[in-house]
Amino acid sequence: RKEVEQDPGPFNVPEGATVAFNCTYSNSASQSFFWYRQDCRKEPKLLMSVYSSGNEDGRFTAQLNRASQYISLLIRDSKLSDSATYLCVVNNSEYSSASKIIFGSGTRLSIRP
Amino acid sequence: SAVISQKPSRDICQRGTSLTIQCQVDSQVTMMFWYRQQPGQSLTLIATANQGSEATYESGFVIDKFPISRPNLTFSTLTVSNMSPEDSSIYLCSAERRVGGTDTQYFGPGTRLTVL
């Protein structure tokens, strides 16, 4: 079983739709969680951190369920510019250590006009 | 966030040669890392670039193939040595900053390497 699993997609939805991605992780001791966005032929960019209480940034809502070990990302009123690959990232280290940061394989999202 | 630059942005190299990639961060950071991302795949950590000491390599990556330098807190280089077509990939450096109490990574724009 992969340490971080995501549905690879692609998700193809119309503009204005609401779309949700889930990500599951295997290590119950995981410390911190993130969603990154990666556009084609570009570097990953931090979209948002995911906090235990859930957090929202504009049209984007991230939630964490520690009991079930999954993270979700909800995008409301999707825009054409939301088309990208969304990477779920889990940090298993209590201390700063990149070797404990695990990237999911990404979920591709395509918004159609 | 951190502003990170890399050069070259892309290169096409001959088998058996070496390429050095440079990574510059706009301010001092404790942690810098090098990743590889092959087409259609997620990121794989190559090594942690340690300032003042040898880099820490992940399983499957060795210093002879991927020597790394970190002369100060804002700069690092990765060399891909004795290249083969299998080394064709995007190489990304990242820097870590503490944001809101959480260590968060920021990435450079990447170097797209093609080995013929």
JSON list of C-alpha atoms in Angstrom, two decimals:
[
{"chain": "A", "resi": 1, "resn": "ARG", "atom": "CA", "xyz": [0.00, 0.00, 0.00]},
{"chain": "A", "resi": 2, "resn": "LYS", "atom": "CA", "xyz": [1.33, 3.46, -0.90]},
{"chain": "A", "resi": 3, "resn": "GLU", "atom": "CA", "xyz": [1.99, 5.84, 1.97]},
{"chain": "A", "resi": 4, "resn": "VAL", "atom": "CA", "xyz": [-0.10, 8.53, 0.33]},
{"chain": "A", "resi": 5, "resn": "GLU", "atom": "CA", "xyz": [-2.79, 7.59, -2.15]},
{"chain": "A", "resi": 6, "resn": "GLN", "atom": "CA", "xyz": [-4.81, 9.79, -4.44]},
{"chain": "A", "resi": 7, "resn": "ASP", "atom": "CA", "xyz": [-7.27, 9.15, -7.22]},
{"chain": "A", "resi": 8, "resn": "PRO", "atom": "CA", "xyz": [-5.24, 10.06, -10.32]},
{"chain": "A", "resi": 9, "resn": "GLY", "atom": "CA", "xyz": [-8.28, 11.30, -12.21]},
{"chain": "A", "resi": 10, "resn": "PRO", "atom": "CA", "xyz": [-8.61, 12.98, -14.54]},
{"chain": "A", "resi": 11, "resn": "PHE", "atom": "CA", "xyz": [-11.60, 14.83, -13.21]},
{"chain": "A", "resi": 12, "resn": "ASN", "atom": "CA", "xyz": [-13.29, 16.69, -16.02]},
{"chain": "A", "resi": 13, "resn": "VAL", "atom": "CA", "xyz": [-15.94, 19.10, -14.76]},
{"chain": "A", "resi": 14, "resn": "PRO", "atom": "CA", "xyz": [-17.75, 22.14, -16.14]},
{"chain": "A", "resi": 15, "resn": "GLU", "atom": "CA", "xyz": [-16.89, 25.64, -15.05]},
{"chain": "A", "resi": 16, "resn": "GLY", "atom": "CA", "xyz": [-18.81, 26.61, -11.93]},
{"chain": "A", "resi": 17, "resn": "ALA", "atom": "CA", "xyz": [-19.06, 23.08, -10.61]},
{"chain": "A", "resi": 18, "resn": "THR", "atom": "CA", "xyz": [-17.94, 21.94, -7.19]},
{"chain": "A", "resi": 19, "resn": "VAL", "atom": "CA", "xyz": [-15.29, 19.25, -7.14]},
{"chain": "A", "resi": 20, "resn": "ALA", "atom": "CA", "xyz": [-13.76, 17.30, -4.28]},
{"chain": "A", "resi": 21, "resn": "PHE", "atom": "CA", "xyz": [-10.60, 15.24, -4.01]},
{"chain": "A", "resi": 22, "resn": "ASN", "atom": "CA", "xyz": [-9.66, 12.80, -1.31]},
{"chain": "A", "resi": 23, "resn": "CYS", "atom": "CA", "xyz": [-6.28, 11.57, -0.22]},
{"chain": "A", "resi": 24, "resn": "THR", "atom": "CA", "xyz": [-5.52, 8.78, 2.23]},
{"chain": "A", "resi": 25, "resn": "TYR", "atom": "CA", "xyz": [-2.33, 8.28, 4.20]},
{"chain": "A", "resi": 26, "resn": "SER", "atom": "CA", "xyz": [-1.04, 5.18, 5.92]},
{"chain": "A", "resi": 27, "resn": "ASN", "atom": "CA", "xyz": [1.01, 6.55, 8.82]},
{"chain": "A", "resi": 28, "resn": "SER", "atom": "CA", "xyz": [-1.19, 7.41, 11.77]},
{"chain": "A", "resi": 29, "resn": "ALA", "atom": "CA", "xyz": [1.66, 9.43, 13.29]},
{"chain": "A", "resi": 30, "resn": "SER", "atom": "CA", "xyz": [1.76, 11.87, 10.37]},
{"chain": "A", "resi": 31, "resn": "GLN", "atom": "CA", "xyz": [2.30, 15.38, 11.59]},
{"chain": "A", "resi": 32, "resn": "SER", "atom": "CA", "xyz": [1.30, 17.87, 8.93]},
{"chain": "A", "resi": 33, "resn": "PHE", "atom": "CA", "xyz": [-0.58, 17.93, 5.69]},
{"chain": "A", "resi": 34, "resn": "PHE", "atom": "CA", "xyz": [-0.67, 20.07, 2.58]},
{"chain": "A", "resi": 35, "resn": "TRP", "atom": "CA", "xyz": [-2.25, 20.48, -0.80]},
{"chain": "A", "resi": 36, "resn": "TYR", "atom": "CA", "xyz": [0.03, 21.63, -3.61]},
{"chain": "A", "resi": 37, "resn": "ARG", "atom": "CA", "xyz": [-0.98, 22.59, -7.11]},
{"chain": "A", "resi": 38, "resn": "GLN", "atom": "CA", "xyz": [1.18, 21.80, -10.12]},
{"chain": "A", "resi": 39, "resn": "ASP", "atom": "CA", "xyz": [0.49, 23.25, -13.53]},
{"chain": "A", "resi": 40, "resn": "CYS", "atom": "CA", "xyz": [1.75, 21.52, -16.63]},
{"chain": "A", "resi": 41, "resn": "ARG", "atom": "CA", "xyz": [5.52, 21.88, -16.95]},
{"chain": "A", "resi": 42, "resn": "LYS", "atom": "CA", "xyz": [5.72, 24.01, -13.82]},
{"chain": "A", "resi": 43, "resn": "GLU", "atom": "CA", "xyz": [6.89, 23.46, -10.27]},
{"chain": "A", "resi": 44, "resn": "PRO", "atom": "CA", "xyz": [4.53, 22.50, -7.44]},
{"chain": "A", "resi": 45, "resn": "LYS", "atom": "CA", "xyz": [3.14, 25.49, -5.56]},
{"chain": "A", "resi": 46, "resn": "LEU", "atom": "CA", "xyz": [1.67, 25.44, -2.10]},
{"chain": "A", "resi": 47, "resn": "LEU", "atom": "CA", "xyz": [-2.09, 25.77, -2.25]},
{"chain": "A", "resi": 48, "resn": "MET", "atom": "CA", "xyz": [-2.85, 25.42, 1.43]},
{"chain": "A", "resi": 49, "resn": "SER", "atom": "CA", "xyz": [-1.87, 23.66, 4.60]},
{"chain": "A", "resi": 50, "resn": "VAL", "atom": "CA", "xyz": [-4.48, 21.40, 6.15]},
{"chain": "A", "resi": 51, "resn": "TYR", "atom": "CA", "xyz": [-5.31, 21.89, 9.80]},
{"chain": "A", "resi": 52, "resn": "SER", "atom": "CA", "xyz": [-7.12, 19.56, 12.14]},
{"chain": "A", "resi": 53, "resn": "SER", "atom": "CA", "xyz": [-10.04, 21.93, 12.46]},
{"chain": "A", "resi": 54, "resn": "GLY", "atom": "CA", "xyz": [-10.35, 22.31, 8.70]},
{"chain": "A", "resi": 55, "resn": "ASN", "atom": "CA", "xyz": [-9.58, 25.50, 6.90]},
{"chain": "A", "resi": 56, "resn": "GLU", "atom": "CA", "xyz": [-10.90, 27.59, 4.08]},
{"chain": "A", "resi": 57, "resn": "ASP", "atom": "CA", "xyz": [-9.25, 29.95, 1.64]},
{"chain": "A", "resi": 58, "resn": "GLY", "atom": "CA", "xyz": [-11.73, 31.57, -0.69]},
{"chain": "A", "resi": 59, "resn": "ARG", "atom": "CA", "xyz": [-13.24, 28.87, -2.88]},
{"chain": "A", "resi": 60, "resn": "PHE", "atom": "CA", "xyz": [-10.97, 26.19, -1.43]},
{"chain": "A", "resi": 61, "resn": "THR", "atom": "CA", "xyz": [-11.74, 24.16, 1.69]},
{"chain": "A", "resi": 62, "resn": "ALA", "atom": "CA", "xyz": [-9.38, 21.57, 3.16]},
{"chain": "A", "resi": 63, "resn": "GLN", "atom": "CA", "xyz": [-10.32, 19.05, 5.79]},
{"chain": "A", "resi": 64, "resn": "LEU", "atom": "CA", "xyz": [-8.42, 16.48, 7.79]},
{"chain": "A", "resi": 65, "resn": "ASN", "atom": "CA", "xyz": [-9.90, 13.35, 9.33]},
{"chain": "A", "resi": 66, "resn": "ARG", "atom": "CA", "xyz": [-7.25, 11.79, 11.55]},
{"chain": "A", "resi": 67, "resn": "ALA", "atom": "CA", "xyz": [-9.43, 8.89, 12.64]},
{"chain": "A", "resi": 68, "resn": "SER", "atom": "CA", "xyz": [-9.94, 7.74, 9.06]},
{"chain": "A", "resi": 69, "resn": "GLN", "atom": "CA", "xyz": [-6.56, 9.05, 7.88]},
{"chain": "A", "resi": 70, "resn": "TYR", "atom": "CA", "xyz": [-7.75, 11.07, 4.98]},
{"chain": "A", "resi": 71, "resn": "ILE", "atom": "CA", "xyz": [-7.50, 14.61, 3.72]},
{"chain": "A", "resi": 72, "resn": "SER", "atom": "CA", "xyz": [-9.91, 16.30, 1.38]},
{"chain": "A", "resi": 73, "resn": "LEU", "atom": "CA", "xyz": [-9.88, 19.35, -0.84]},
{"chain": "A", "resi": 74, "resn": "LEU", "atom": "CA", "xyz": [-13.10, 20.97, -2.00]},
{"chain": "A", "resi": 75, "resn": "ILE", "atom": "CA", "xyz": [-13.14, 23.53, -4.80]},
{"chain": "A", "resi": 76, "resn": "ARG", "atom": "CA", "xyz": [-16.34, 25.53, -5.18]},
{"chain": "A", "resi": 77, "resn": "ASP", "atom": "CA", "xyz": [-17.40, 27.54, -8.24]},
{"chain": "A", "resi": 78, "resn": "SER", "atom": "CA", "xyz": [-14.50, 26.10, -10.24]},
{"chain": "A", "resi": 79, "resn": "LYS", "atom": "CA", "xyz": [-12.73, 28.29, -12.77]},
{"chain": "A", "resi": 80, "resn": "LEU", "atom": "CA", "xyz": [-10.89, 27.40, -15.94]},
{"chain": "A", "resi": 81, "resn": "SER", "atom": "CA", "xyz": [-7.69, 28.46, -14.17]},
{"chain": "A", "resi": 82, "resn": "ASP", "atom": "CA", "xyz": [-8.19, 25.73, -11.58]},
{"chain": "A", "resi": 83, "resn": "SER", "atom": "CA", "xyz": [-7.15, 23.15, -14.18]},
{"chain": "A", "resi": 84, "resn": "ALA", "atom": "CA", "xyz": [-3.99, 21.57, -12.79]},
{"chain": "A", "resi": 85, "resn": "THR", "atom": "CA", "xyz": [-2.69, 18.55, -10.92]},
{"chain": "A", "resi": 86, "resn": "TYR", "atom": "CA", "xyz": [-3.33, 18.64, -7.18]},
{"chain": "A", "resi": 87, "resn": "LEU", "atom": "CA", "xyz": [-0.74, 16.94, -4.99]},
{"chain": "A", "resi": 88, "resn": "CYS", "atom": "CA", "xyz": [-1.50, 15.68, -1.51]},
{"chain": "A", "resi": 89, "resn": "VAL", "atom": "CA", "xyz": [1.57, 15.98, 0.72]},
{"chain": "A", "resi": 90, "resn": "VAL", "atom": "CA", "xyz": [2.09, 14.42, 4.14]},
{"chain": "A", "resi": 91, "resn": "ASN", "atom": "CA", "xyz": [4.92, 15.12, 6.56]},
{"chain": "A", "resi": 92, "resn": "ASN", "atom": "CA", "xyz": [5.61, 12.20, 8.88]},
{"chain": "A", "resi": 93, "resn": "SER", "atom": "CA", "xyz": [8.42, 13.83, 10.80]},
{"chain": "A", "resi": 94, "resn": "GLU", "atom": "CA", "xyz": [8.07, 15.56, 14.10]},
{"chain": "A", "resi": 95, "resn": "TYR", "atom": "CA", "xyz": [11.22, 17.51, 13.27]},
{"chain": "A", "resi": 96, "resn": "SER", "atom": "CA", "xyz": [12.20, 19.21, 10.07]},
{"chain": "A", "resi": 97, "resn": "SER", "atom": "CA", "xyz": [13.23, 16.43, 7.72]},
{"chain": "A", "resi": 98, "resn": "ALA", "atom": "CA", "xyz": [12.45, 16.24, 4.06]},
{"chain": "A", "resi": 99, "resn": "SER", "atom": "CA", "xyz": [12.96, 12.51, 4.00]},
{"chain": "A", "resi": 100, "resn": "LYS", "atom": "CA", "xyz": [9.69, 12.13, 5.84]},
{"chain": "A", "resi": 101, "resn": "ILE", "atom": "CA", "xyz": [7.71, 14.23, 3.39]},
{"chain": "A", "resi": 102, "resn": "ILE", "atom": "CA", "xyz": [5.67, 12.06, 1.10]},
{"chain": "A", "resi": 103, "resn": "PHE", "atom": "CA", "xyz": [4.03, 13.28, -2.10]},
{"chain": "A", "resi": 104, "resn": "GLY", "atom": "CA", "xyz": [0.94, 11.69, -3.52]},
{"chain": "A", "resi": 105, "resn": "SER", "atom": "CA", "xyz": [0.97, 10.96, -7.23]},
{"chain": "A", "resi": 106, "resn": "GLY", "atom": "CA", "xyz": [-1.49, 13.78, -7.86]},
{"chain": "A", "resi": 107, "resn": "THR", "atom": "CA", "xyz": [-5.05, 14.19, -9.09]},
{"chain": "A", "resi": 108, "resn": "ARG", "atom": "CA", "xyz": [-5.54, 15.80, -12.47]},
{"chain": "A", "resi": 109, "resn": "LEU", "atom": "CA", "xyz": [-8.35, 18.30, -12.75]},
{"chain": "A", "resi": 110, "resn": "SER", "atom": "CA", "xyz": [-9.61, 19.73, -16.01]},
{"chain": "A", "resi": 111, "resn": "ILE", "atom": "CA", "xyz": [-12.28, 22.44, -16.04]},
{"chain": "A", "resi": 112, "resn": "ARG", "atom": "CA", "xyz": [-14.20, 22.81, -19.27]},
{"chain": "A", "resi": 113, "resn": "PRO", "atom": "CA", "xyz": [-16.02, 25.97, -20.39]},
{"chain": "B", "resi": 1, "resn": "SER", "atom": "CA", "xyz": [6.89, 32.19, 0.59]},
{"chain": "B", "resi": 2, "resn": "ALA", "atom": "CA", "xyz": [10.43, 31.91, -0.71]},
{"chain": "B", "resi": 3, "resn": "VAL", "atom": "CA", "xyz": [11.67, 33.06, -4.09]},
{"chain": "B", "resi": 4, "resn": "ILE", "atom": "CA", "xyz": [13.81, 30.33, -5.59]},
{"chain": "B", "resi": 5, "resn": "SER", "atom": "CA", "xyz": [15.61, 30.41, -8.90]},
{"chain": "B", "resi": 6, "resn": "GLN", "atom": "CA", "xyz": [17.28, 27.60, -10.77]},
{"chain": "B", "resi": 7, "resn": "LYS", "atom": "CA", "xyz": [19.54, 27.49, -13.75]},
{"chain": "B", "resi": 8, "resn": "PRO", "atom": "CA", "xyz": [19.66, 26.27, -16.34]},
{"chain": "B", "resi": 9, "resn": "SER", "atom": "CA", "xyz": [15.93, 26.02, -16.89]},
{"chain": "B", "resi": 10, "resn": "ARG", "atom": "CA", "xyz": [16.50, 23.28, -19.43]},
{"chain": "B", "resi": 11, "resn": "ASP", "atom": "CA", "xyz": [19.32, 21.49, -21.19]},
{"chain": "B", "resi": 12, "resn": "ILE", "atom": "CA", "xyz": [19.91, 18.77, -23.71]},
{"chain": "B", "resi": 13, "resn": "CYS", "atom": "CA", "xyz": [23.04, 16.76, -22.96]},
{"chain": "B", "resi": 14, "resn": "GLN", "atom": "CA", "xyz": [25.00, 13.93, -24.46]},
{"chain": "B", "resi": 15, "resn": "ARG", "atom": "CA", "xyz": [25.31, 10.57, -22.78]},
{"chain": "B", "resi": 16, "resn": "GLY", "atom": "CA", "xyz": [28.37, 10.35, -20.51]},
{"chain": "B", "resi": 17, "resn": "THR", "atom": "CA", "xyz": [28.60, 14.06, -19.76]},
{"chain": "B", "resi": 18, "resn": "SER", "atom": "CA", "xyz": [27.72, 15.87, -16.53]},
{"chain": "B", "resi": 19, "resn": "LEU", "atom": "CA", "xyz": [25.48, 18.81, -15.80]},
{"chain": "B", "resi": 20, "resn": "THR", "atom": "CA", "xyz": [25.51, 21.07, -12.75]},
{"chain": "B", "resi": 21, "resn": "ILE", "atom": "CA", "xyz": [22.25, 22.72, -11.72]},
{"chain": "B", "resi": 22, "resn": "GLN", "atom": "CA", "xyz": [22.29, 25.79, -9.51]},
{"chain": "B", "resi": 23, "resn": "CYS", "atom": "CA", "xyz": [19.65, 26.79, -6.99]},
{"chain": "B", "resi": 24, "resn": "GLN", "atom": "CA", "xyz": [19.47, 30.23, -5.37]},
{"chain": "B", "resi": 25, "resn": "VAL", "atom": "CA", "xyz": [17.08, 31.23, -2.57]},
{"chain": "B", "resi": 26, "resn": "ASP", "atom": "CA", "xyz": [16.23, 34.87, -1.90]},
{"chain": "B", "resi": 27, "resn": "SER", "atom": "CA", "xyz": [17.03, 34.61, 1.81]},
{"chain": "B", "resi": 28, "resn": "GLN", "atom": "CA", "xyz": [18.76, 32.29, 4.24]},
{"chain": "B", "resi": 29, "resn": "VAL", "atom": "CA", "xyz": [17.08, 28.96, 4.85]},
{"chain": "B", "resi": 30, "resn": "THR", "atom": "CA", "xyz": [18.15, 26.07, 7.00]},
{"chain": "B", "resi": 31, "resn": "MET", "atom": "CA", "xyz": [16.89, 23.26, 4.81]},
{"chain": "B", "resi": 32, "resn": "MET", "atom": "CA", "xyz": [17.33, 22.83, 1.06]},
{"chain": "B", "resi": 33, "resn": "PHE", "atom": "CA", "xyz": [16.47, 19.74, -0.93]},
{"chain": "B", "resi": 34, "resn": "TRP", "atom": "CA", "xyz": [16.76, 18.25, -4.39]},
{"chain": "B", "resi": 35, "resn": "TYR", "atom": "CA", "xyz": [13.98, 16.29, -6.06]},
{"chain": "B", "resi": 36, "resn": "ARG", "atom": "CA", "xyz": [13.47, 14.51, -9.34]},
{"chain": "B", "resi": 37, "resn": "GLN", "atom": "CA", "xyz": [10.17, 14.31, -11.17]},
{"chain": "B", "resi": 38, "resn": "GLN", "atom": "CA", "xyz": [9.88, 12.00, -14.14]},
{"chain": "B", "resi": 39, "resn": "PRO", "atom": "CA", "xyz": [7.14, 12.52, -16.72]},
{"chain": "B", "resi": 40, "resn": "GLY", "atom": "CA", "xyz": [3.71, 11.78, -15.34]},
{"chain": "B", "resi": 41, "resn": "GLN", "atom": "CA", "xyz": [5.06, 10.91, -11.92]},
{"chain": "B", "resi": 42, "resn": "SER", "atom": "CA", "xyz": [5.20, 12.57, -8.55]},
{"chain": "B", "resi": 43, "resn": "LEU", "atom": "CA", "xyz": [8.29, 13.96, -6.87]},
{"chain": "B", "resi": 44, "resn": "THR", "atom": "CA", "xyz": [11.08, 11.77, -5.56]},
{"chain": "B", "resi": 45, "resn": "LEU", "atom": "CA", "xyz": [13.51, 13.16, -3.02]},
{"chain": "B", "resi": 46, "resn": "ILE", "atom": "CA", "xyz": [17.14, 12.76, -4.08]},
{"chain": "B", "resi": 47, "resn": "ALA", "atom": "CA", "xyz": [18.88, 14.30, -1.07]},
{"chain": "B", "resi": 48, "resn": "THR", "atom": "CA", "xyz": [18.94, 16.95, 1.61]},
{"chain": "B", "resi": 49, "resn": "ALA", "atom": "CA", "xyz": [21.60, 19.57, 0.95]},
{"chain": "B", "resi": 50, "resn": "ASN", "atom": "CA", "xyz": [23.35, 20.25, 4.26]},
{"chain": "B", "resi": 51, "resn": "GLN", "atom": "CA", "xyz": [25.29, 23.44, 4.75]},
{"chain": "B", "resi": 52, "resn": "GLY", "atom": "CA", "xyz": [28.84, 22.72, 5.80]},
{"chain": "B", "resi": 53, "resn": "SER", "atom": "CA", "xyz": [28.60, 18.93, 5.54]},
{"chain": "B", "resi": 54, "resn": "GLU", "atom": "CA", "xyz": [27.90, 16.16, 3.09]},
{"chain": "B", "resi": 55, "resn": "ALA", "atom": "CA", "xyz": [24.41, 15.85, 1.69]},
{"chain": "B", "resi": 56, "resn": "THR", "atom": "CA", "xyz": [22.05, 13.21, 3.04]},
{"chain": "B", "resi": 57, "resn": "TYR", "atom": "CA", "xyz": [20.98, 10.89, 0.23]},
{"chain": "B", "resi": 58, "resn": "GLU", "atom": "CA", "xyz": [17.79, 8.88, -0.04]},
{"chain": "B", "resi": 59, "resn": "SER", "atom": "CA", "xyz": [17.72, 5.22, -0.89]},
{"chain": "B", "resi": 60, "resn": "GLY", "atom": "CA", "xyz": [18.65, 4.67, -4.52]},
{"chain": "B", "resi": 61, "resn": "PHE", "atom": "CA", "xyz": [20.70, 7.85, -4.87]},
{"chain": "B", "resi": 62, "resn": "VAL", "atom": "CA", "xyz": [24.45, 8.07, -4.32]},
{"chain": "B", "resi": 63, "resn": "ILE", "atom": "CA", "xyz": [26.96, 10.86, -4.04]},
{"chain": "B", "resi": 64, "resn": "ASP", "atom": "CA", "xyz": [29.07, 9.70, -6.98]},
{"chain": "B", "resi": 65, "resn": "LYS", "atom": "CA", "xyz": [26.12, 10.04, -9.31]},
{"chain": "B", "resi": 66, "resn": "PHE", "atom": "CA", "xyz": [24.53, 13.14, -7.77]},
{"chain": "B", "resi": 67, "resn": "PRO", "atom": "CA", "xyz": [27.17, 15.22, -5.98]},
{"chain": "B", "resi": 68, "resn": "ILE", "atom": "CA", "xyz": [25.67, 18.16, -4.12]},
{"chain": "B", "resi": 69, "resn": "SER", "atom": "CA", "xyz": [27.22, 21.31, -2.75]},
{"chain": "B", "resi": 70, "resn": "ARG", "atom": "CA", "xyz": [25.80, 23.73, -0.19]},
{"chain": "B", "resi": 71, "resn": "PRO", "atom": "CA", "xyz": [28.40, 26.41, 0.44]},
{"chain": "B", "resi": 72, "resn": "ASN", "atom": "CA", "xyz": [26.02, 28.75, 2.30]},
{"chain": "B", "resi": 73, "resn": "LEU", "atom": "CA", "xyz": [22.45, 29.16, 3.47]},
{"chain": "B", "resi": 74, "resn": "THR", "atom": "CA", "xyz": [21.10, 30.52, 0.19]},
{"chain": "B", "resi": 75, "resn": "PHE", "atom": "CA", "xyz": [22.76, 28.43, -2.51]},
{"chain": "B", "resi": 76, "resn": "SER", "atom": "CA", "xyz": [23.12, 24.81, -3.58]},
{"chain": "B", "resi": 77, "resn": "THR", "atom": "CA", "xyz": [24.16, 22.86, -6.65]},
{"chain": "B", "resi": 78, "resn": "LEU", "atom": "CA", "xyz": [23.27, 19.40, -7.88]},
{"chain": "B", "resi": 79, "resn": "THR", "atom": "CA", "xyz": [25.43, 17.65, -10.47]},
{"chain": "B", "resi": 80, "resn": "VAL", "atom": "CA", "xyz": [24.07, 14.82, -12.56]},
{"chain": "B", "resi": 81, "resn": "SER", "atom": "CA", "xyz": [27.17, 12.82, -13.45]},
{"chain": "B", "resi": 82, "resn": "ASN", "atom": "CA", "xyz": [27.93, 10.47, -16.30]},
{"chain": "B", "resi": 83, "resn": "MET", "atom": "CA", "xyz": [24.44, 10.96, -17.66]},
{"chain": "B", "resi": 84, "resn": "SER", "atom": "CA", "xyz": [22.37, 8.35, -19.44]},
{"chain": "B", "resi": 85, "resn": "PRO", "atom": "CA", "xyz": [18.96, 8.70, -21.10]},
{"chain": "B", "resi": 86, "resn": "GLU", "atom": "CA", "xyz": [17.38, 7.34, -17.91]},
{"chain": "B", "resi": 87, "resn": "ASP", "atom": "CA", "xyz": [18.44, 10.58, -16.17]},
{"chain": "B", "resi": 88, "resn": "SER", "atom": "CA", "xyz": [16.10, 12.59, -18.38]},
{"chain": "B", "resi": 89, "resn": "SER", "atom": "CA", "xyz": [13.77, 14.24, -15.92]},
{"chain": "B", "resi": 90, "resn": "ILE", "atom": "CA", "xyz": [12.86, 17.48, -14.22]},
{"chain": "B", "resi": 91, "resn": "TYR", "atom": "CA", "xyz": [15.12, 18.34, -11.30]},
{"chain": "B", "resi": 92, "resn": "LEU", "atom": "CA", "xyz": [13.67, 20.62, -8.64]},
{"chain": "B", "resi": 93, "resn": "CYS", "atom": "CA", "xyz": [15.25, 22.26, -5.66]},
{"chain": "B", "resi": 94, "resn": "SER", "atom": "CA", "xyz": [13.21, 23.30, -2.67]},
{"chain": "B", "resi": 95, "resn": "ALA", "atom": "CA", "xyz": [13.70, 25.34, 0.47]},
{"chain": "B", "resi": 96, "resn": "GLU", "atom": "CA", "xyz": [11.86, 24.95, 3.72]},
{"chain": "B", "resi": 97, "resn": "ARG", "atom": "CA", "xyz": [10.39, 27.77, 5.76]},
{"chain": "B", "resi": 98, "resn": "ARG", "atom": "CA", "xyz": [8.34, 27.76, 8.94]},
{"chain": "B", "resi": 99, "resn": "VAL", "atom": "CA", "xyz": [4.94, 29.21, 8.15]},
{"chain": "B", "resi": 100, "resn": "GLY", "atom": "CA", "xyz": [2.33, 29.46, 10.86]},
{"chain": "B", "resi": 101, "resn": "GLY", "atom": "CA", "xyz": [4.24, 26.98, 12.98]},
{"chain": "B", "resi": 102, "resn": "THR", "atom": "CA", "xyz": [4.47, 24.42, 10.15]},
{"chain": "B", "resi": 103, "resn": "ASP", "atom": "CA", "xyz": [7.58, 23.62, 8.12]},
{"chain": "B", "resi": 104, "resn": "THR", "atom": "CA", "xyz": [6.56, 24.24, 4.52]},
{"chain": "B", "resi": 105, "resn": "GLN", "atom": "CA", "xyz": [8.47, 23.62, 1.32]},
{"chain": "B", "resi": 106, "resn": "TYR", "atom": "CA", "xyz": [8.72, 25.99, -1.62]},
{"chain": "B", "resi": 107, "resn": "PHE", "atom": "CA", "xyz": [10.04, 24.89, -4.98]},
{"chain": "B", "resi": 108, "resn": "GLY", "atom": "CA", "xyz": [12.22, 26.36, -7.64]},
{"chain": "B", "resi": 109, "resn": "PRO", "atom": "CA", "xyz": [10.96, 26.39, -11.25]},
{"chain": "B", "resi": 110, "resn": "GLY", "atom": "CA", "xyz": [12.84, 23.21, -12.10]},
{"chain": "B", "resi": 111, "resn": "THR", "atom": "CA", "xyz": [15.46, 22.18, -14.65]},
{"chain": "B", "resi": 112, "resn": "ARG", "atom": "CA", "xyz": [14.23, 20.06, -17.53]},
{"chain": "B", "resi": 113, "resn": "LEU", "atom": "CA", "xyz": [17.02, 17.71, -18.55]},
{"chain": "B", "resi": 114, "resn": "THR", "atom": "CA", "xyz": [17.04, 15.61, -21.70]},
{"chain": "B", "resi": 115, "resn": "VAL", "atom": "CA", "xyz": [19.88, 13.15, -22.22]},
{"chain": "B", "resi": 116, "resn": "LEU", "atom": "CA", "xyz": [20.44, 11.86, -25.73]}
]
